Short mmCIF file of C-alpha atoms in Angstrom, two decimals:
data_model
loop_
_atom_site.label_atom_id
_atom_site.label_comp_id
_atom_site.label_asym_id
_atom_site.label_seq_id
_atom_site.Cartn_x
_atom_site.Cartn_y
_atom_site.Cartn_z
CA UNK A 156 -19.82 -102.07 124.49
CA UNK A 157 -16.15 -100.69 124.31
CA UNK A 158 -13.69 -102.72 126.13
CA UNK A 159 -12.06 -101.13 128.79
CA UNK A 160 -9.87 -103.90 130.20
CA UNK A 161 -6.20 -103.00 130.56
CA UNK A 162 -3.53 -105.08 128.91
CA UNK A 163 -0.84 -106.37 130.85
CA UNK A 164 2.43 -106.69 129.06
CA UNK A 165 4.17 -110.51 129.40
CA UNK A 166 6.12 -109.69 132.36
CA UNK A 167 6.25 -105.82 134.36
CA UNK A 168 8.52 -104.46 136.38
CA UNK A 169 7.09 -104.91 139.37
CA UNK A 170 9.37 -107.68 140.69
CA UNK A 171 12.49 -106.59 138.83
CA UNK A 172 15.71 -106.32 140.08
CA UNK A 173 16.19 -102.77 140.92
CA UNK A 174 19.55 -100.52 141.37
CA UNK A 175 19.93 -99.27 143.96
CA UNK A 176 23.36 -96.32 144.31
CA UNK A 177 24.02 -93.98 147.31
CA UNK A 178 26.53 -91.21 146.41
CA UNK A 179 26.48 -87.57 145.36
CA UNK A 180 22.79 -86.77 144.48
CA UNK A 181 21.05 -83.69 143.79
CA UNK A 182 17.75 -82.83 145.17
CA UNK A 183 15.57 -79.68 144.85
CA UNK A 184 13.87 -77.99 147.90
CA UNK A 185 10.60 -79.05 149.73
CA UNK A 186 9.61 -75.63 150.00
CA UNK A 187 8.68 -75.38 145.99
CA UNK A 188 5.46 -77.30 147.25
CA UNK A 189 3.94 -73.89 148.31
CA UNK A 190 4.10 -72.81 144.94
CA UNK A 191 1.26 -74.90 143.64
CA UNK A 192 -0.75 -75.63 147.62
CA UNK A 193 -1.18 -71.73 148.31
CA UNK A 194 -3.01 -71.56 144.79
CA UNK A 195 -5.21 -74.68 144.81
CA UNK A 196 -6.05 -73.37 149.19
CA UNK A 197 -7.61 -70.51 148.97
CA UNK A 198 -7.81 -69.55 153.03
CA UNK A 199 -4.64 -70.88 153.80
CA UNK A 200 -1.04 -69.48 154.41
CA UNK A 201 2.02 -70.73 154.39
CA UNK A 202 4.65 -69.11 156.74
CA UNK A 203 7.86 -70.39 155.98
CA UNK A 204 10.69 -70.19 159.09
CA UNK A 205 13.80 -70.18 157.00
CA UNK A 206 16.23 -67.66 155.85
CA UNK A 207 16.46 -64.93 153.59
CA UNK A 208 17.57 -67.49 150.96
CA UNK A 209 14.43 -69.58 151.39
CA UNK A 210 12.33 -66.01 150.78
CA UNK A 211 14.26 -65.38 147.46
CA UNK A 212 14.06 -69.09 146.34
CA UNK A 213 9.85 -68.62 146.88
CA UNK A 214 9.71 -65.16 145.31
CA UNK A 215 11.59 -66.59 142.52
CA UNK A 216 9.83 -69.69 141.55
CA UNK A 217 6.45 -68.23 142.05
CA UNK A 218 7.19 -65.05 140.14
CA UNK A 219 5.01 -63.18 142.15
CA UNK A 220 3.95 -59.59 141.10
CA UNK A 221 4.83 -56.61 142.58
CA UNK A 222 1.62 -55.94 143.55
CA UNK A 223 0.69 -59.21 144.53
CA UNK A 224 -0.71 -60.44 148.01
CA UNK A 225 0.37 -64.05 147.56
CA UNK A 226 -0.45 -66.54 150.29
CA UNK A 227 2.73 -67.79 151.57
CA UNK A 228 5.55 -65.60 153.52
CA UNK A 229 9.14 -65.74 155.16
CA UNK A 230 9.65 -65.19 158.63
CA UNK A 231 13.35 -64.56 158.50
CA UNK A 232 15.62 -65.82 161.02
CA UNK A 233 18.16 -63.44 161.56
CA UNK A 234 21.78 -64.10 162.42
CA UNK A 235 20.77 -63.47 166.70
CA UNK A 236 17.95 -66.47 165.80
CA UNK A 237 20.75 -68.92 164.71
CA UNK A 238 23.43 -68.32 167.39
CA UNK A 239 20.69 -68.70 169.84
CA UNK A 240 20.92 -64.98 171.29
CA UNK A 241 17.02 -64.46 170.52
CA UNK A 242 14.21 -66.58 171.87
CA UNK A 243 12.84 -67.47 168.32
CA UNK A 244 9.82 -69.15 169.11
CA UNK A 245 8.90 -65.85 171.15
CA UNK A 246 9.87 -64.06 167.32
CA UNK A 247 7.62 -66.38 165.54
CA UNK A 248 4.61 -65.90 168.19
CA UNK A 249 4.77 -61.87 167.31
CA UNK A 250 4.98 -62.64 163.15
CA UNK A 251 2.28 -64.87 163.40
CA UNK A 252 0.06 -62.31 165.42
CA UNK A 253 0.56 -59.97 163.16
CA UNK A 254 0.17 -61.81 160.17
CA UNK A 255 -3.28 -62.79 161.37
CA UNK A 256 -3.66 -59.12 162.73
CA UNK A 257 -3.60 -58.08 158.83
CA UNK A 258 -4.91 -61.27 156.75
CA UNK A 259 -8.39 -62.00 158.64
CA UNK A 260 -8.69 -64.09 155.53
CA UNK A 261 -7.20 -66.98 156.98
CA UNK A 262 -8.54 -69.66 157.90
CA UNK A 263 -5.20 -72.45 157.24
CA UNK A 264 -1.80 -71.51 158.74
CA UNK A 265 0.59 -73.79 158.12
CA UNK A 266 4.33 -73.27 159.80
CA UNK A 267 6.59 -74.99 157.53
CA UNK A 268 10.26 -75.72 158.71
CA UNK A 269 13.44 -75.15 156.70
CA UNK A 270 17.01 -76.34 156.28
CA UNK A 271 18.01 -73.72 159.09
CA UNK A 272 14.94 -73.74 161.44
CA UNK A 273 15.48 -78.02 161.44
CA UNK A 274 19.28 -77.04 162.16
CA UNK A 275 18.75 -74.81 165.08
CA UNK A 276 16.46 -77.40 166.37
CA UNK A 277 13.57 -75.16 166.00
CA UNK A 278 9.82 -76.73 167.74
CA UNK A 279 7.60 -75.56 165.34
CA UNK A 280 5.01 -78.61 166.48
CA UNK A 281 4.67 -77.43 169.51
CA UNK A 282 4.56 -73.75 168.63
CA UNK A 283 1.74 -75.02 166.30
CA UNK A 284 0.21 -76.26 169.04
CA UNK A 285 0.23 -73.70 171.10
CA UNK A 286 -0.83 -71.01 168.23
CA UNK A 287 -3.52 -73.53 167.00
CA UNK A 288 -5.19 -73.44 170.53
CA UNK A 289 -4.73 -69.66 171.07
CA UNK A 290 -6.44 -68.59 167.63
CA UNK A 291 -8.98 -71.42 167.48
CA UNK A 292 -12.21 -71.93 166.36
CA UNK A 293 -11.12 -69.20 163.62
CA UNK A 294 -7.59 -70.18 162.70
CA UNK A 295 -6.18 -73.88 162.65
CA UNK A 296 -2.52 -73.90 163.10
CA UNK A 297 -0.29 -77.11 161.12
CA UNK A 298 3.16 -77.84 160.72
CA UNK A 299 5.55 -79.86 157.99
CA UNK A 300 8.94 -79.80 156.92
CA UNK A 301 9.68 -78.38 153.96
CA UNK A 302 13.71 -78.53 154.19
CA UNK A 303 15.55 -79.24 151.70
CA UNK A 304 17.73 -81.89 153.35
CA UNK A 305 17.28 -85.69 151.72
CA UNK A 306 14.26 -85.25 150.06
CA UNK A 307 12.49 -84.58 146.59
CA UNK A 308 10.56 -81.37 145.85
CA UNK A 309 7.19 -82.84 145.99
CA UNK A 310 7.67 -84.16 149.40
CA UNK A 311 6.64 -81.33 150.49
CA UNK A 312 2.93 -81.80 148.95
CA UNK A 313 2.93 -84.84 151.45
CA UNK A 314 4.37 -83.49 154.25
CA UNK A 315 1.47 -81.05 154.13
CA UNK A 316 -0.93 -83.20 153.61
CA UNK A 317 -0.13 -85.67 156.15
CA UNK A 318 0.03 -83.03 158.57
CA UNK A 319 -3.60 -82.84 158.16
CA UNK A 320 -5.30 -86.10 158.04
CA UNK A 321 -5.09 -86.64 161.95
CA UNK A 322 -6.80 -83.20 162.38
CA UNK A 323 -9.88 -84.58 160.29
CA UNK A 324 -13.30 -84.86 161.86
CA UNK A 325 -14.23 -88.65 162.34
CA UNK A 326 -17.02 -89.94 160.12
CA UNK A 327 -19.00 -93.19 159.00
CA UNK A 328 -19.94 -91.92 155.85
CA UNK A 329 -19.50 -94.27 152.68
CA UNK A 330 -17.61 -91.32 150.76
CA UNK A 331 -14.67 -91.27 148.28
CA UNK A 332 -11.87 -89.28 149.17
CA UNK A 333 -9.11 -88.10 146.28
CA UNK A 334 -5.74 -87.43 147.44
CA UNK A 335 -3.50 -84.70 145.96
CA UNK A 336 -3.27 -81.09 144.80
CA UNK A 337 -4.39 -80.57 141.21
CA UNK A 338 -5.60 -77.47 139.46
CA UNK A 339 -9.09 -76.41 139.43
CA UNK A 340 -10.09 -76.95 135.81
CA UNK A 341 -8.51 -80.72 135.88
CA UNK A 342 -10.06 -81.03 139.20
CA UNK A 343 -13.67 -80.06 138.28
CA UNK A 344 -13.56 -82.45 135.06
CA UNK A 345 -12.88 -85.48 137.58
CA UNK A 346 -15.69 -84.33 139.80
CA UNK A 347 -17.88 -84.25 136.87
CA UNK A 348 -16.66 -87.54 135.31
CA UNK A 349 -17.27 -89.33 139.45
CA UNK A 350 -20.70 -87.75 139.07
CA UNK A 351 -21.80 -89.11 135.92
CA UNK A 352 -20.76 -92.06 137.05
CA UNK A 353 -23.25 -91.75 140.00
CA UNK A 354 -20.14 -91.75 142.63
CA UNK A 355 -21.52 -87.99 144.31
CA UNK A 356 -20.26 -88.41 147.86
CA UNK A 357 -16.52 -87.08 146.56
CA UNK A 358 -13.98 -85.12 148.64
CA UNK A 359 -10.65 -83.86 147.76
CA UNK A 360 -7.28 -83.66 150.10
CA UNK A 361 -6.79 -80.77 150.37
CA UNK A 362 -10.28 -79.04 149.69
CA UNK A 363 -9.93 -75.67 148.56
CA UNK A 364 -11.50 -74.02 151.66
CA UNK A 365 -11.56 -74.40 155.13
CA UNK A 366 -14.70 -75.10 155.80
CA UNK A 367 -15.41 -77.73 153.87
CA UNK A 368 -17.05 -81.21 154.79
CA UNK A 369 -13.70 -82.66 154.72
CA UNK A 370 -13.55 -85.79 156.97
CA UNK A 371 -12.67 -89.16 157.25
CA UNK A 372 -13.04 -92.81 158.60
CA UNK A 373 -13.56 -96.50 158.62
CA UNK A 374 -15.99 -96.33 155.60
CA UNK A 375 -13.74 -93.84 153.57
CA UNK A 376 -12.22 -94.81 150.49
CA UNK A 377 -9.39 -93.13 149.13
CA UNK A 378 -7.06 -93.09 145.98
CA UNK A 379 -4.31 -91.16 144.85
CA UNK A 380 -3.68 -88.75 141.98
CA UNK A 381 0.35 -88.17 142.75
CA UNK A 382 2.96 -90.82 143.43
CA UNK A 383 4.78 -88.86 145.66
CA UNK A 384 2.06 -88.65 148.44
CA UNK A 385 3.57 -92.35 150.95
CA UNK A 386 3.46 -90.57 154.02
CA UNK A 387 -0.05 -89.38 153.62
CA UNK A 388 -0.87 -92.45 152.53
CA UNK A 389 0.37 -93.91 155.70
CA UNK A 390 -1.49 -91.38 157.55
CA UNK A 391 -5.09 -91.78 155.96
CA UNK A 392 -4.45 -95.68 156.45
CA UNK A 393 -4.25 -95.20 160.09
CA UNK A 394 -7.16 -93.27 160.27
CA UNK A 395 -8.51 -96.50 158.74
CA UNK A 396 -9.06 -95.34 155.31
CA UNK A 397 -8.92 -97.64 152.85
CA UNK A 398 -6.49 -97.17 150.01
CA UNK A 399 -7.72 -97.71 146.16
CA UNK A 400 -4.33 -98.82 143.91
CA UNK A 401 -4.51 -98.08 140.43
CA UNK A 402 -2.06 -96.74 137.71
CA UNK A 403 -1.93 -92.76 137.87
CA UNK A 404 -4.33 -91.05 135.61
CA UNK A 405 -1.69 -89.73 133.06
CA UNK A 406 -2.84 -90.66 129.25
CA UNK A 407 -5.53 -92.21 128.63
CA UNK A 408 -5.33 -95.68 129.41
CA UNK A 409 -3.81 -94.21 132.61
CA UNK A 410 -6.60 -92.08 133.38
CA UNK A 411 -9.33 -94.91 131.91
CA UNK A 412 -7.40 -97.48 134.60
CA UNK A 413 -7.36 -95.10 137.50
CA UNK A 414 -11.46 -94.67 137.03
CA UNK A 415 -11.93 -98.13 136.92
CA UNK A 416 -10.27 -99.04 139.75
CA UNK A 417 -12.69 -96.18 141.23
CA UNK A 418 -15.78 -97.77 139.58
CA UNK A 419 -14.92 -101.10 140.66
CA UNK A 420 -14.85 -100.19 144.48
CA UNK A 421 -18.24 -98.18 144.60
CA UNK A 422 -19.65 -100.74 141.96
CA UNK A 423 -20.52 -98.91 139.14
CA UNK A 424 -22.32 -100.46 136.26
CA UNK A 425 -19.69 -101.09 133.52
CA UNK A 426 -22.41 -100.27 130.59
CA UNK A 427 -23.01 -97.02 132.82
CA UNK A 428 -18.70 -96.63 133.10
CA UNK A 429 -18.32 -97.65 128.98
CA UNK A 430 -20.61 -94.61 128.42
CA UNK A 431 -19.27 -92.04 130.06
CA UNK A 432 -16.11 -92.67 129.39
CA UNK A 433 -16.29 -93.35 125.81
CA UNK A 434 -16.15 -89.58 124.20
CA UNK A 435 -12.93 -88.46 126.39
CA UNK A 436 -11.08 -92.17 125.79
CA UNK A 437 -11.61 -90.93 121.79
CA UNK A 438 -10.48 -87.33 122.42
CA UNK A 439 -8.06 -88.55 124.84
CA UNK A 440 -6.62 -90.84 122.08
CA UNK A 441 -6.26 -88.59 119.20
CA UNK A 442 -4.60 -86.23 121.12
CA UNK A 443 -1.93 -88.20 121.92
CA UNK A 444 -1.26 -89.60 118.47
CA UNK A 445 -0.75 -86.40 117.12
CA UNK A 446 1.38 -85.34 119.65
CA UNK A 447 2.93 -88.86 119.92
CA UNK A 448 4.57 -89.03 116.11
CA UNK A 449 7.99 -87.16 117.01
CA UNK A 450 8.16 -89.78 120.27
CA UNK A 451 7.20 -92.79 118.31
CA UNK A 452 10.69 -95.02 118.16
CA UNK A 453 12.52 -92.72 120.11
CA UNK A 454 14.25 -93.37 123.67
CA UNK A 455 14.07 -91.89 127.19
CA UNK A 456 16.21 -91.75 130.03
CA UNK A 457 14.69 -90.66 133.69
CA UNK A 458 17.04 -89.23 136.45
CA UNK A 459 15.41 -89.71 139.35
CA UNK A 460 13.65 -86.05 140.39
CA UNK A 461 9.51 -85.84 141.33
CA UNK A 462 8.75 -89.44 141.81
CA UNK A 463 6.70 -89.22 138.86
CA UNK A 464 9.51 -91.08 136.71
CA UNK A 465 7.56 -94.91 136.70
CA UNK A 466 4.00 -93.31 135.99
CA UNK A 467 5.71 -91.09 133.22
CA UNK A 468 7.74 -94.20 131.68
CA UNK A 469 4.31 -96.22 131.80
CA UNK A 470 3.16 -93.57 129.83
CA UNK A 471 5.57 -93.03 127.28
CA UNK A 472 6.01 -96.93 126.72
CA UNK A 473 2.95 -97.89 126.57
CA UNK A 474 0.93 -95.08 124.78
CA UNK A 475 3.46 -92.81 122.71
CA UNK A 476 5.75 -95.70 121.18
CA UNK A 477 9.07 -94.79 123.16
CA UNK A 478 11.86 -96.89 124.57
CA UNK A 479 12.82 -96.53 128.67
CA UNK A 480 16.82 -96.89 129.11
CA UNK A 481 16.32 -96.49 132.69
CA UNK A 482 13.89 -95.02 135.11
CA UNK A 483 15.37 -93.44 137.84
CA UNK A 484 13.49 -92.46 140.39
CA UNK A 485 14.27 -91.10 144.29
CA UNK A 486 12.13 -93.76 145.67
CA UNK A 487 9.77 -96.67 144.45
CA UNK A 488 6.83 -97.10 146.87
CA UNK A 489 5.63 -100.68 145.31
CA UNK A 490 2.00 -99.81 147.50
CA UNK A 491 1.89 -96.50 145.29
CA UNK A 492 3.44 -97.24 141.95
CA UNK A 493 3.02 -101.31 141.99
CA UNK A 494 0.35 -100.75 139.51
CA UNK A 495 2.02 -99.00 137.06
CA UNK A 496 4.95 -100.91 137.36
CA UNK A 497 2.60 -103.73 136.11
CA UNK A 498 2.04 -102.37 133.29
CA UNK A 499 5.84 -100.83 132.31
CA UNK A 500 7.16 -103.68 130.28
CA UNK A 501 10.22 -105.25 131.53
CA UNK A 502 13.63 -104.49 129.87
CA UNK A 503 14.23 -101.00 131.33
CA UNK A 504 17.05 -100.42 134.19
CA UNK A 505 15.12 -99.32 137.50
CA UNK A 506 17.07 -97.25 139.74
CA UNK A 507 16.44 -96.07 143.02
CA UNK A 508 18.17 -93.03 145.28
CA UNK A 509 21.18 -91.81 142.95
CA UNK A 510 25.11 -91.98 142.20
CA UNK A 511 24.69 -88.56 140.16
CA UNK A 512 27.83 -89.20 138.54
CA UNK A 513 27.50 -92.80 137.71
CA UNK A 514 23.76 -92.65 136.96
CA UNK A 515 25.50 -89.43 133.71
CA UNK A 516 27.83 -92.24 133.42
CA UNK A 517 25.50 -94.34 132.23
CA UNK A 518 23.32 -91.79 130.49
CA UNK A 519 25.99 -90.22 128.25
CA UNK A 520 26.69 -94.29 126.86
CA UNK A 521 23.15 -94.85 126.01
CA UNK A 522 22.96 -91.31 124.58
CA UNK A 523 18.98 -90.91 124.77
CA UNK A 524 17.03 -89.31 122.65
CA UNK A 525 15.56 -87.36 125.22
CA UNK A 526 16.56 -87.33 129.02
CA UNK A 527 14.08 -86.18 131.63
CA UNK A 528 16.19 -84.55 134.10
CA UNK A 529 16.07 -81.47 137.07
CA UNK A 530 17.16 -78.29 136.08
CA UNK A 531 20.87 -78.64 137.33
CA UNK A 532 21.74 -81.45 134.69
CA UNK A 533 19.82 -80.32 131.99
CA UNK A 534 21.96 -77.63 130.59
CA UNK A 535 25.35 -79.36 130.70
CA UNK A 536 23.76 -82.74 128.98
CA UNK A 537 22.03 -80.05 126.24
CA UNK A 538 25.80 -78.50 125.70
CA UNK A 539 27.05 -82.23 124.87
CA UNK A 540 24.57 -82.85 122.73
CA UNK A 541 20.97 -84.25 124.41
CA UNK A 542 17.86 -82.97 124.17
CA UNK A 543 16.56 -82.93 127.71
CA UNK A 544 13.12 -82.17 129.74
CA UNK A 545 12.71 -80.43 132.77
CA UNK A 546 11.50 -82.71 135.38
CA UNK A 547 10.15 -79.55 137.66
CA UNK A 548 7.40 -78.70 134.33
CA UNK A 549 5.82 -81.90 134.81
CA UNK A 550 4.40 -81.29 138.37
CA UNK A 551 3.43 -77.03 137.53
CA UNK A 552 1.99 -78.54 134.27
CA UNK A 553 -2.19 -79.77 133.91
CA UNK A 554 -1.37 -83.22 133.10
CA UNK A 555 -3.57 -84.88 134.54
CA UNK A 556 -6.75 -87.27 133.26
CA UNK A 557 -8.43 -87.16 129.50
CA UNK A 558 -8.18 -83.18 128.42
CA UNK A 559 -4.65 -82.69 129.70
CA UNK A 560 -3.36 -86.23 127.88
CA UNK A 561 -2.28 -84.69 124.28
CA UNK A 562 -0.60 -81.65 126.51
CA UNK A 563 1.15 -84.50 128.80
CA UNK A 564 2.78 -86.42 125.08
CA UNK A 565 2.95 -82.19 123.73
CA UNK A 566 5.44 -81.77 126.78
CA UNK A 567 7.97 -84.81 125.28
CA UNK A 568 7.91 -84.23 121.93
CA UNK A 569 8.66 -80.75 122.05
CA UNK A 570 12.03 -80.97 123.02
CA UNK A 571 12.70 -83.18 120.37
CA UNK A 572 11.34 -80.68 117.66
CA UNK A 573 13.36 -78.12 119.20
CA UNK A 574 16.64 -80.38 118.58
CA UNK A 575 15.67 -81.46 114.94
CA UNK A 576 15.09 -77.46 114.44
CA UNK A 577 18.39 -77.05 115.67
CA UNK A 578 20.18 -79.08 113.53
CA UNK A 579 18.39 -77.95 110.54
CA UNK A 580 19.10 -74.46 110.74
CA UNK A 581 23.15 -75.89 111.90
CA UNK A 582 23.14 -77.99 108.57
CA UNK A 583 21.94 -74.75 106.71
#
């Protein structure tokens, strides 16, 4: 029999000292969520109330076809909506009315708020409310923030989320629930790896439809696939779910971890866990060696971006050889990422919130081989020299769990090809 224990390092990080700056930050907008929810649920919309910037930023980061019926819109608040010369929530009853007049499709409506709809001191609860009770049984009505104000992109992923836990039906039933959006094909090989396992009573937050089984309760057992889901967290706990830690399933001792902590709750034979995971642990492993020689010796540096920053650095570390300067990340939920931070060996700077300019401070002196960054720093630390990595392409990437963990190391290294190509055609 294989063994499948994890390794903990000498001393983590989970009690380190950790820096913490408040200054000039940058953050990217909540409303990028919809992006990858609208895809993964199927009979569910996504009405923004925002401005005609928040419908460009959408149409723009989903690259949505001409052609296209997507499943997310903009009702626009016009300049009579913001000085308060138009009853808006009377606006927003009509667009929703005839949104649902022309999509009978859907089943999911969420109203999400916006940088100006927060400003104007828009109700949108209690329109959803309202609109949930006047199109009900067919339509169920939600609402979350998606601004852009304070917050990380992927917040709004929990936002949603944990505007739907205390809408669940109540239930007794011993049942696993997994927390987080992730695409299909990644989704379905968990599902099958839980069922070989003999774990079949499996739902997912959010289910792709509707009308699923969805519910939850005292005997519910939950676990996370995303480190950025706290609040729904918070909500499913008091519900009185019970929460599951493990590392996140990136790599494949990640992935191996995060199904044993799974196994271990619903006590699953460990011959009967060796077995099954055996074949994807090998495939898992190769992959990432291959993929892993350009990152082996080499250093990273996280600015703080998806909250995926500890998980990642775990990752890197621990499985493709690298060296973590710092890990920055917007905020470090110890009862999400304590786990991982067990296992990220202690020596690199933690930071948490940011001092933008201190935090490039402190970047540009330990000159990284590659610095994992949002869009808005990347290309002014590639002009001085550093190769960087786009912090948004982890979270629209499959990285999750055995198949996806040679893509997940493919993501890091290639940036660092790219710069040694560089240099060899500049030398030439």
């Amino acid at each position: 029999m294989t063994d499948v224990s994890t390794t903990l390092p000498a001393a983590g990080c989970r009690d380190a000292p950790v820096l913490k700056q408040r200054g000039q930050h940058e953050v990217f907008c909540g409303l990028t969520g919809i992006i990858w929810l609208h895809r993964k649920m199927q009979d569910a919309f996504f009405l923004v109330v925002g401005s005609r910037t928040c419908a460009h930023l959408l149409q723009s980061a989903a690259g949505v076809m001409i052609f296209a019926e997507p499943r997310f819109g903009t009702a626009i608040l016009e300049e009579t909506d913001l000085a308060g010369l138009a009853d808006a929530q009377t606006e927003l009853e009509r667009e929703v009315a005839r949104l649902l007049e022309r999509r009978k499709d859907i089943r999911q409506l969420f109203l999400v708020g916006s940088c100006p709809s927060e400003v104007i001191k828009l109700d949108l609860a209690r329109a959803a409310e309202k609109l949930s009770l006047q199109y009900a049984p067919h339509v169920r009505v939600l609402n979350y923030s998606g601004s852009g104000i304070e917050t990380t992109f992927t917040e709004g992923e929990d936002a949603c989320l944990a505007s739907m836990v205390p809408v669940l039906p109540e239930t007794d039933e011993r049942q696993l629930l997994v927390v987080g959006a992730l695409p299909d094909v990644v989704e379905d090989q968990m599902l099958d790896l839980l069922s070989k396992m003999g774990i079949d009573t499996v739902k997912v937050l959010p289910a792709r439809r509707a009308d699923s089984t969805l519910a939850v309760g005292p005997n519910t057992s939950f676990i996370l696939t995303q480190p950025f889901l706290g609040g729904t967290l918070a909500a499913l706990g008091k519900r009185g779910a019970r929460h599951i830690p493990a590392p996140f399933p990136f790599g494949e001792e990640g992935t191996t971890a995060w199904l044993r902590a799974v196994a271990m709750e619903f006590g699953v034979d460990i011959t009967l866990f060796d077995t099954v995971t055996h074949a994807p642990r090998a495939r898992a492993k190769k992959a990432i060696s291959q993929a892993a020689e350009k990152l082996d010796g080499k250093s990273v540096f996280f600015f703080p971006d998806s909250q995926l920053e500890i998980p990642l650095a775990r990752f890197l570390t621990r499985e493709c050889g690298m060296t973590a300067l710092e890990v920055g990340a917007p905020y470090i939920h110890k009862g999400v990422v304590g786990p991982d931070l067990d296992l990220l060996e202690e020596g690199p700077t933690l930071s948490e919130g940011q001092d933008v300019e201190m935090q490039l401070d402190r970047c540009r002196v330990a000159q990284p081989d590659l610095t994992v960054c949002g869009l808005g720093l990347a290309n002014p630390l590639e002009a001085e020299g550093l190769a960087t990595k786009w912090a948004i392409e982890l979270v629209f990437t499959p990285v999750h769990f055995y198949e996806q963990a040679g893509d997940l190391a493919g993501l890091f290294s290639r940036p660092l090809h790219r710069r040694a190509k560089l240099r060899l055609e500049a030398a030439e």
